[in-house]
Amino acid sequence: MAESVVAAAEKVPVPEASEDFPFPERPRLLEGVRAYGLIMAMWVRSTMAYRASFAMTLFGDFAVTAFDFATILLMFTHVDALGGYTLPEIALLYGLSATAFGLCDLLLGSMDRVGRRVRDGTLDTLLVRPVPVLAQVAADRFALRRLGRITQGLLVLGYALVSLDIAWTPLKVLMLPMMVVSGAAIFGAIFVAGAAFQFVAQDASEVQNSFTYGGTTLLQYPPTIFAKDLVRGVTFVVPLAFVSWLPALYVLDREYPVDLPEWVAFLPPLVAVACWALAGLAWRTGLRAYRSTGS
Amino acid sequence: MRLYAVVAGGAFRRYATYRTATAAGVFTNTVFGFIVAYTYIALWDARPQLGGYDTSQALTYVWLGQALLMACAMMGGGFEDELTERIRTGDIAVDLYRPVDLQLWWLAGDLGRAAFHLLGRGVVPMFLGALAFDLALPGSLWTWPAFFVSVFLGVVVSFALRYLVAMSAFWLMDGAGAMRIVSLAGLFFSGMLLPLNLFPGLLGEVARMLPWSSLLQVPADVFLGKHAGWGLVEAYAFQGGWAVVLLLAGRLLQTAATRRVVVQGG
């Protein structure tokens, strides 16, 4: 999905194999995915060179996110409800947001290194390779340890689904995987847009963290506890609410604090596509504006 | 002594160079401050006076956390990446025959870094937080210097912890894993996620006695006027005691490690 939007806009003629040009070129999307896979495999192998360290970082990623949920558990040792939501309800919001973000973080979590590459000039190396730059940047330093985050999100999600008393309908069941995939895609678009921003502001990668790590933290709590303007901001400006809040509140039969019709709960896939179109545009603009530092 | 002052000044200037990064960091600290502040409001709405704090004290705690996060390096992030890298590549051998004390050298640099982060990434989020929320700022002028002494001790404890872990790179070669586990312990046990006063039972008692509580919980309580008179002396003694113990442990480990160093000839 990631590259499809980007690649669709670009119709590169595909040369056939001939005597002058012995390597048949694949379509760019396929090329990108293949390159991503190869680079990813390389980083996985390099990570496995230090197995003890890998085990510790994997555990670390699991535990650091587990502490987020532990914080919520500790809060619930003092209260029965937070913002009118019970622990299992918050666990559902938490599990969905953490899993979607974890998936995105695994696939694209290294995108925030673009700024550093622009600064030290190593981006130039990526530009001369006959492989889509986005695929190279996305797979750069692929960190398998981030599976820890997904595992933790899925565990909390499992706990929520077991302890919640939901009147399940086929639609509600289908919404769970839809939320995780669309949510990951929305977060992914933010990662790509943030990386594009780094072509302009080279050492401002932390701004991106506000929307990605900050976004997932925000979504782990119910919308009722935040100021109305903040909720409007993450619905209409940076559409984080579509990652989990809107669809999850439909599953929970809860009303959304900012008056919106019920059908918006089904919009996440469309929002994800729109976000990727914008992010793809931003990425191409950023890449085109790039001038090497020459160092 | 003069040498270490120069090292500290250099580290301050080094971090001060990255203005865009600092602005981006301030933005991030502010965003997180807002998110956490709203969760605390919801919590204190349900249970006023939780942990002995009223709502505005709890909100002050949130913004102090954001202001001190980088200065006290609660999640790590400072000299330790560089030091473990030097150990891994063997450059540490060059450092060892320099006529300076290795531990003091890195401590001086870390103090310079912390001073910059306190100014660069502490003041603005705290100010913005005070604009948006009703914070409990100190009533007495004396609270400010008392607070800064506590922050200084917190930074030294934080340094000592990270130095200890960096030394483990002599044995593990790749220090990333150990560093990560320590950084997440720092996040949880410093009270960054939730004040340690709210931790229940034995967990709370243990958490408050661990060195990490020197990084945020103790300075925040000094700021909120929870430690006064002898209480303040006790708080300093707690932080200072951990600082001394951990610095000595780091020194012991350093001595053991340097015996292990094998310098490969060219």
XYZ file of C-alpha atoms in Angstrom:
561
model
C 0.000 0.000 0.000
C 2.810 2.288 0.912
C 4.527 2.503 -2.395
C 1.436 1.912 -4.526
C 0.209 5.468 -4.195
C 3.642 6.854 -4.792
C 4.360 4.567 -7.708
C 0.975 5.017 -9.366
C 1.768 8.653 -10.044
C 4.918 7.708 -11.844
C 4.742 5.916 -15.185
C 8.275 4.879 -15.903
C 8.713 2.984 -19.158
C 9.930 -0.501 -18.415
C 12.756 -1.492 -20.786
C 12.855 -5.075 -21.993
C 15.973 -7.145 -21.581
C 18.229 -6.835 -24.600
C 21.878 -7.278 -25.448
C 22.698 -3.671 -24.488
C 20.703 -3.850 -21.312
C 20.780 -7.359 -19.917
C 18.711 -6.676 -16.780
C 14.949 -6.424 -17.292
C 13.614 -3.676 -15.040
C 10.673 -4.474 -12.909
C 7.877 -1.980 -12.236
C 8.941 0.515 -9.589
C 6.539 -0.705 -6.944
C 7.846 -4.250 -7.212
C 11.396 -2.948 -7.312
C 10.753 -0.964 -4.149
C 9.221 -3.870 -2.261
C 12.011 -6.202 -3.365
C 14.688 -3.736 -2.313
C 12.930 -3.201 0.997
C 12.952 -6.954 1.579
C 16.636 -7.321 0.735
C 17.760 -4.425 2.910
C 15.529 -5.637 5.725
C 17.039 -9.127 5.555
C 20.515 -7.629 5.670
C 19.753 -5.670 8.830
C 18.115 -8.664 10.472
C 21.286 -10.680 9.853
C 23.493 -7.925 11.188
C 21.326 -7.637 14.310
C 21.672 -11.349 14.917
C 25.444 -10.966 15.134
C 24.975 -9.793 18.725
C 22.289 -12.168 19.922
C 22.421 -11.313 23.625
C 22.085 -7.653 22.795
C 19.197 -8.373 20.417
C 17.353 -10.338 23.074
C 17.806 -7.469 25.509
C 16.623 -4.810 23.056
C 13.641 -6.955 22.070
C 12.739 -7.301 25.716
C 13.429 -3.599 26.157
C 10.990 -2.631 23.414
C 8.403 -4.940 24.897
C 8.920 -3.604 28.395
C 9.108 0.076 27.537
C 5.663 -0.105 25.973
C 4.427 -2.421 28.704
C 5.294 0.347 31.170
C 2.822 2.592 29.352
C 0.058 0.129 30.127
C 1.431 -0.460 33.616
C 0.970 3.267 34.190
C -2.701 2.940 33.255
C -3.003 -0.101 35.557
C -1.439 1.892 38.388
C -3.919 4.699 37.756
C -6.727 2.177 38.033
C -5.522 1.078 41.462
C -6.840 4.496 42.575
C -9.929 4.947 40.385
C -12.686 2.822 38.798
C -13.066 4.911 35.669
C -10.985 7.490 33.839
C -12.949 10.061 31.873
C -15.998 7.787 32.232
C -14.235 4.774 30.706
C -13.532 1.487 32.476
C -10.187 -0.325 32.358
C -11.204 -2.875 29.654
C -12.566 -0.059 27.478
C -9.330 1.878 27.782
C -7.439 -1.374 27.152
C -9.261 -1.691 23.822
C -8.278 1.840 22.793
C -4.747 1.166 24.009
C -4.397 -2.208 22.294
C -5.636 -0.935 18.939
C -3.458 2.146 18.960
C -0.370 0.299 20.203
C -0.729 -2.525 17.663
C -1.349 -0.207 14.710
C 1.535 2.015 15.708
C 3.784 -0.966 16.415
C 3.155 -2.360 12.928
C 3.964 0.987 11.355
C 7.002 1.487 13.589
C 8.373 -1.921 12.565
C 8.028 -1.162 8.848
C 8.866 2.546 8.729
C 10.299 3.397 12.141
C 13.693 4.330 10.728
C 12.321 7.127 8.553
C 13.344 9.695 11.135
C 16.974 9.205 10.120
C 16.522 11.127 6.875
C 17.610 14.385 8.507
C 20.834 12.840 9.712
C 21.521 11.435 6.244
C 20.956 14.854 4.695
C 23.347 16.395 7.229
C 26.176 13.913 6.837
C 25.738 13.534 3.096
C 25.076 9.774 3.098
C 21.736 10.358 1.368
C 23.712 10.854 -1.838
C 24.715 7.191 -1.733
C 21.058 6.211 -1.779
C 20.300 8.523 -4.704
C 22.794 6.889 -7.060
C 21.505 3.380 -6.450
C 18.917 2.147 -8.962
C 16.417 1.506 -6.201
C 13.558 3.754 -5.013
C 14.927 6.065 -2.305
C 11.822 5.695 -0.152
C 12.338 1.915 0.032
C 15.994 2.360 0.968
C 15.249 4.922 3.650
C 12.325 2.940 5.065
C 14.327 -0.284 5.357
C 17.453 1.437 6.641
C 18.428 -0.004 10.030
C 15.341 -2.198 10.031
C 14.895 -3.131 13.692
C 13.332 -6.503 14.330
C 13.268 -5.685 18.051
C 10.210 -3.543 17.338
C 8.209 -6.787 17.303
C 8.259 -6.279 21.072
C 5.941 -3.307 20.743
C 3.458 -5.165 18.537
C 3.430 -8.151 20.898
C 2.616 -5.899 23.818
C -0.192 -4.157 21.917
C -1.718 -7.481 20.869
C -1.604 -8.799 24.449
C -3.488 -5.772 25.777
C -5.927 -6.015 22.868
C -6.503 -9.669 23.730
C -7.149 -8.788 27.358
C -9.647 -6.098 26.289
C -11.546 -8.414 23.953
C -11.785 -11.130 26.607
C -12.991 -8.851 29.378
C -15.307 -6.563 27.398
C -18.972 -7.394 26.987
C -19.586 -6.266 23.411
C -22.689 -7.040 21.339
C -20.672 -8.362 18.414
C -21.961 -8.004 14.865
C -20.072 -9.146 11.746
C -19.401 -5.491 11.011
C -17.867 -4.873 14.414
C -15.650 -7.958 14.044
C -14.433 -6.790 10.639
C -13.626 -3.385 12.042
C -10.837 -4.707 14.264
C -8.413 -5.758 11.492
C -9.541 -2.764 9.432
C -8.541 -0.440 12.273
C -5.122 -2.005 12.763
C -4.242 -1.902 9.042
C -5.660 1.562 8.318
C -4.253 2.865 11.565
C -0.784 1.603 10.701
C -1.157 3.221 7.262
C -2.200 6.577 8.749
C 0.749 6.511 11.121
C 2.937 5.480 8.163
C 1.834 8.508 6.156
C 2.833 10.700 9.098
C 6.247 9.035 9.183
C 6.755 9.694 5.464
C 5.486 13.267 5.666
C 7.734 13.840 8.670
C 10.699 12.454 6.744
C 9.877 14.795 3.844
C 9.868 17.695 6.307
C 13.400 16.733 7.299
C 14.668 17.665 3.841
C 13.778 21.221 4.850
C 14.530 21.174 8.586
C 17.404 18.746 8.808
C 17.652 18.237 12.534
C 13.994 18.547 13.530
C 13.187 14.825 13.563
C 11.761 15.202 17.065
C 8.801 17.158 15.715
C 7.778 13.952 14.009
C 7.899 12.126 17.358
C 5.212 14.463 18.689
C 2.796 13.158 16.096
C 3.863 9.515 16.037
C 4.844 8.570 19.604
C 2.761 11.438 20.967
C -0.149 10.418 18.760
C -0.166 6.840 19.960
C 0.043 7.991 23.601
C -2.921 10.311 23.036
C -5.012 7.578 21.435
C -4.390 5.233 24.357
C -6.696 7.365 26.500
C -10.395 8.096 25.863
C -11.204 11.311 23.959
C -13.427 12.527 26.801
C -10.459 13.528 28.941
C -8.961 15.935 26.400
C -9.993 19.497 25.618
C -12.529 19.740 22.757
C -10.141 21.764 20.601
C -7.441 19.134 20.931
C -9.927 16.420 19.889
C -11.008 18.540 16.898
C -7.345 19.020 15.968
C -6.597 15.295 15.835
C -9.831 14.653 13.920
C -9.745 17.312 11.222
C -6.130 18.510 11.006
C -3.917 15.480 11.749
C -6.500 12.690 11.381
C -5.185 10.524 14.223
C -8.717 10.021 15.570
C -9.371 7.729 12.594
C -6.632 5.339 13.762
C -8.652 4.109 16.714
C -10.944 6.549 18.511
C -13.703 6.881 15.894
C -13.988 3.226 14.845
C -13.369 1.909 18.372
C -16.107 4.071 19.854
C -18.484 2.538 17.299
C -17.477 -0.924 18.494
C -17.983 0.188 22.103
C -21.339 1.868 21.281
C -20.039 5.155 22.625
C -20.677 8.610 21.287
C -17.855 10.678 19.891
C -17.285 13.839 21.957
C -17.224 16.101 18.893
C -20.613 15.711 17.198
C -20.010 13.552 14.150
C -22.345 11.151 12.341
C -21.902 7.452 13.036
C -20.731 6.551 9.536
C -17.414 8.370 9.976
C -16.349 5.279 11.923
C -16.031 3.490 8.562
C -13.795 6.069 6.951
C -10.316 5.007 8.163
C -9.312 3.196 4.930
C -10.235 6.246 2.843
C -8.482 8.573 5.260
C -5.397 6.350 5.054
C -5.359 6.529 1.241
C -5.786 10.304 1.306
C -2.975 10.635 3.850
C -0.652 8.543 1.700
C -1.454 10.622 -1.389
C -0.471 13.756 0.521
C 2.551 12.130 2.136
C 3.727 10.792 -1.236
C 3.444 14.263 -2.709
C 5.361 15.750 0.209
C 8.089 13.116 -0.127
C 8.572 13.756 -3.852
C 8.618 17.499 -3.315
C 11.163 17.114 -0.534
C 13.363 14.750 -2.537
C 13.285 17.065 -5.537
C 14.201 20.065 -3.425
C 17.152 18.174 -1.954
C 20.542 19.697 -2.602
C 23.503 17.707 -1.434
C 25.705 19.287 1.201
C 28.638 18.075 -0.835
C 30.440 16.748 2.194
C 39.841 21.568 37.843
C 40.133 24.247 35.156
C 40.402 21.525 32.533
C 37.096 19.956 33.593
C 35.394 23.368 33.561
C 36.552 23.809 29.974
C 35.237 20.345 29.084
C 31.854 21.209 30.639
C 31.754 24.515 28.788
C 32.594 22.764 25.550
C 29.784 20.255 26.027
C 27.363 23.111 26.739
C 28.364 24.864 23.534
C 28.261 21.638 21.561
C 24.614 21.019 22.417
C 23.780 24.713 22.007
C 24.843 24.440 18.357
C 21.790 22.438 17.389
C 19.157 25.156 17.546
C 16.584 23.542 15.252
C 16.891 20.272 17.132
C 16.380 22.117 20.410
C 13.299 23.890 19.065
C 11.954 20.552 17.810
C 12.617 19.026 21.223
C 10.811 21.849 22.995
C 7.843 21.268 20.690
C 7.836 17.538 21.527
C 8.152 18.130 25.284
C 5.247 20.572 25.110
C 3.012 18.196 23.152
C 3.706 15.359 25.591
C 3.198 17.754 28.505
C -0.279 18.562 27.240
C -1.229 14.908 26.691
C -0.021 13.779 30.116
C -1.515 16.848 31.818
C -4.999 15.945 30.559
C -4.657 12.349 31.770
C -3.621 13.643 35.204
C -6.593 16.053 35.298
C -8.909 13.096 34.644
C -7.175 11.114 37.392
C -7.222 13.901 39.974
C -10.844 14.748 39.072
C -11.774 11.251 40.174
C -9.451 11.266 43.213
C -8.578 14.753 44.507
C -5.507 14.899 46.783
C -4.168 11.661 45.318
C -0.600 11.000 46.524
C -0.777 14.133 48.673
C -0.873 16.437 45.633
C -3.732 18.715 44.669
C -4.531 19.072 40.973
C -2.284 22.054 40.340
C 0.616 20.339 42.142
C 0.047 17.242 40.004
C 0.089 19.385 36.866
C 3.271 21.095 38.057
C 4.757 17.622 38.453
C 3.899 16.843 34.809
C 5.643 19.936 33.476
C 8.651 19.458 35.767
C 8.940 15.992 34.275
C 9.018 17.406 30.750
C 11.474 20.117 31.785
C 13.881 17.681 33.473
C 13.525 14.746 31.058
C 16.559 15.711 29.003
C 18.576 17.426 31.731
C 18.445 14.381 34.007
C 18.582 12.078 30.945
C 15.834 9.869 32.351
C 15.611 7.896 29.111
C 19.357 8.038 28.549
C 20.698 10.132 25.713
C 24.003 11.779 26.436
C 27.599 10.718 26.518
C 26.978 6.994 26.898
C 26.419 6.229 23.197
C 29.703 7.873 22.375
C 31.565 6.148 25.189
C 30.263 2.670 24.325
C 31.137 3.330 20.681
C 34.692 4.240 21.698
C 34.882 1.049 23.740
C 33.556 -1.031 20.852
C 35.942 0.429 18.295
C 38.918 0.412 20.637
C 39.386 4.201 20.606
C 39.068 3.979 24.375
C 42.731 2.926 24.440
C 43.667 6.442 23.320
C 41.517 7.957 26.078
C 43.144 5.771 28.694
C 46.639 7.096 28.174
C 45.532 10.715 28.257
C 46.592 12.482 31.464
C 43.004 13.011 32.624
C 40.654 11.027 34.780
C 38.265 9.160 32.470
C 35.253 9.284 34.778
C 35.680 12.963 35.709
C 36.193 13.889 32.058
C 32.867 12.367 31.026
C 31.144 13.727 34.147
C 32.251 17.268 33.303
C 30.942 16.882 29.763
C 27.647 15.486 31.012
C 27.179 18.379 33.440
C 27.668 20.811 30.564
C 25.107 18.911 28.506
C 22.632 18.891 31.398
C 23.065 22.629 31.968
C 22.235 23.299 28.354
C 19.226 20.993 28.348
C 17.887 22.582 31.520
C 17.962 25.996 29.839
C 17.255 24.979 26.256
C 14.618 22.326 26.778
C 13.404 23.014 30.314
C 12.477 26.667 30.530
C 10.155 27.018 27.537
C 7.928 23.931 28.148
C 7.630 24.935 31.806
C 6.637 28.447 30.775
C 4.093 27.230 28.206
C 2.705 24.769 30.736
C 2.290 27.583 33.253
C 0.412 29.621 30.644
C -2.009 26.833 29.765
C -2.562 25.324 33.223
C -2.771 26.550 36.784
C 0.595 25.445 38.182
C 1.780 25.488 41.799
C 4.948 27.572 41.507
C 7.128 27.962 44.621
C 5.874 30.525 47.132
C 9.302 31.096 48.656
C 12.276 32.392 46.682
C 14.535 29.961 48.566
C 12.772 27.046 46.959
C 14.414 27.813 43.618
C 18.073 27.369 44.708
C 17.025 24.360 46.804
C 15.440 22.877 43.682
C 18.500 23.496 41.508
C 20.796 21.789 44.047
C 18.489 18.777 43.923
C 18.504 18.803 40.112
C 22.318 18.948 40.150
C 22.460 15.903 42.432
C 19.930 14.177 40.172
C 22.134 14.763 37.136
C 25.164 13.310 38.969
C 23.178 10.189 39.956
C 21.964 9.872 36.378
C 25.527 10.194 35.087
C 26.838 7.629 37.555
C 24.166 5.123 36.473
C 24.851 5.574 32.782
C 28.629 5.417 33.307
C 28.209 2.131 35.126
C 26.256 0.688 32.223
C 28.645 2.083 29.619
C 31.452 0.181 31.387
C 29.539 -3.037 30.722
C 30.356 -2.528 27.037
C 33.871 -3.784 27.867
C 32.332 -7.203 28.433
C 29.284 -7.131 26.146
C 31.021 -5.269 23.295
C 27.682 -3.907 22.120
C 26.222 -1.817 24.916
C 22.898 -1.041 23.221
C 20.859 -3.742 24.934
C 21.983 -3.021 28.469
C 21.622 0.697 27.855
C 18.064 0.258 26.688
C 17.038 -1.725 29.735
C 18.542 0.901 32.018
C 16.875 3.709 30.110
C 13.459 2.140 30.472
C 14.038 1.480 34.158
C 14.911 5.163 34.388
C 11.685 6.126 32.667
C 9.525 4.110 35.039
C 11.348 4.415 38.368
C 12.198 8.113 38.072
C 8.477 8.806 38.350
C 8.295 10.161 34.801
C 5.209 8.119 33.900
C 3.448 8.474 37.245
C 4.592 10.009 40.549
C 6.181 7.326 42.727
C 3.828 8.375 45.572
C 1.048 6.714 43.572
C 2.809 3.357 43.293
C 1.014 0.939 45.614
C 2.477 -0.923 48.597
C 5.859 -2.588 48.412
C 6.414 -1.535 44.779
C 6.073 2.080 45.878
C 8.431 1.649 48.824
C 11.069 -0.012 46.666
C 10.643 2.493 43.830
C 11.145 5.429 46.182
C 14.386 3.906 47.507
C 15.958 3.171 44.121
C 18.495 5.673 42.728
C 16.195 6.706 39.859
C 13.855 8.539 42.228
C 16.672 11.123 42.524
C 16.131 12.035 38.877
C 12.608 13.448 39.072
C 10.590 12.506 42.153
C 12.968 14.105 44.668
C 13.634 17.352 42.718
C 9.900 17.691 41.983
C 9.027 17.267 45.662
C 11.647 19.882 46.555
C 10.065 22.215 44.009
C 6.591 21.560 45.429
C 7.843 22.336 48.942
C 7.376 18.773 50.251
C 10.909 18.687 51.657
C 11.668 21.563 54.031
C 14.158 21.984 56.880
C 15.569 18.608 57.909
C 13.461 16.968 55.243
C 15.470 18.852 52.639
C 18.746 17.704 54.212
C 17.474 14.128 54.160
C 16.490 14.446 50.491
C 19.954 15.746 49.615
C 21.579 12.993 51.666
C 19.549 10.405 49.765
C 20.597 11.772 46.395
C 24.192 12.418 47.452
C 24.485 8.950 48.985
C 23.407 7.263 45.767
C 25.723 9.525 43.762
C 28.753 8.505 45.846
C 27.910 4.787 45.839
C 27.290 4.681 42.103
C 30.333 6.780 41.210
C 32.538 4.455 43.289
C 31.000 1.393 41.655
C 31.662 2.905 38.241
C 35.273 3.542 39.222
C 35.733 -0.050 40.393
C 34.274 -1.381 37.171
C 36.497 0.963 35.194
C 39.593 -0.341 36.959
C 38.558 -3.926 36.292
C 37.751 -3.119 32.682
C 40.976 -1.316 31.873
C 42.910 -4.406 32.947
C 41.034 -6.211 30.212
C 41.850 -3.774 27.428
C 43.990 -5.333 24.780
C 45.499 -2.782 22.461
C 45.998 -4.187 19.008
C 49.051 -2.923 17.215
C 48.753 -1.632 13.637
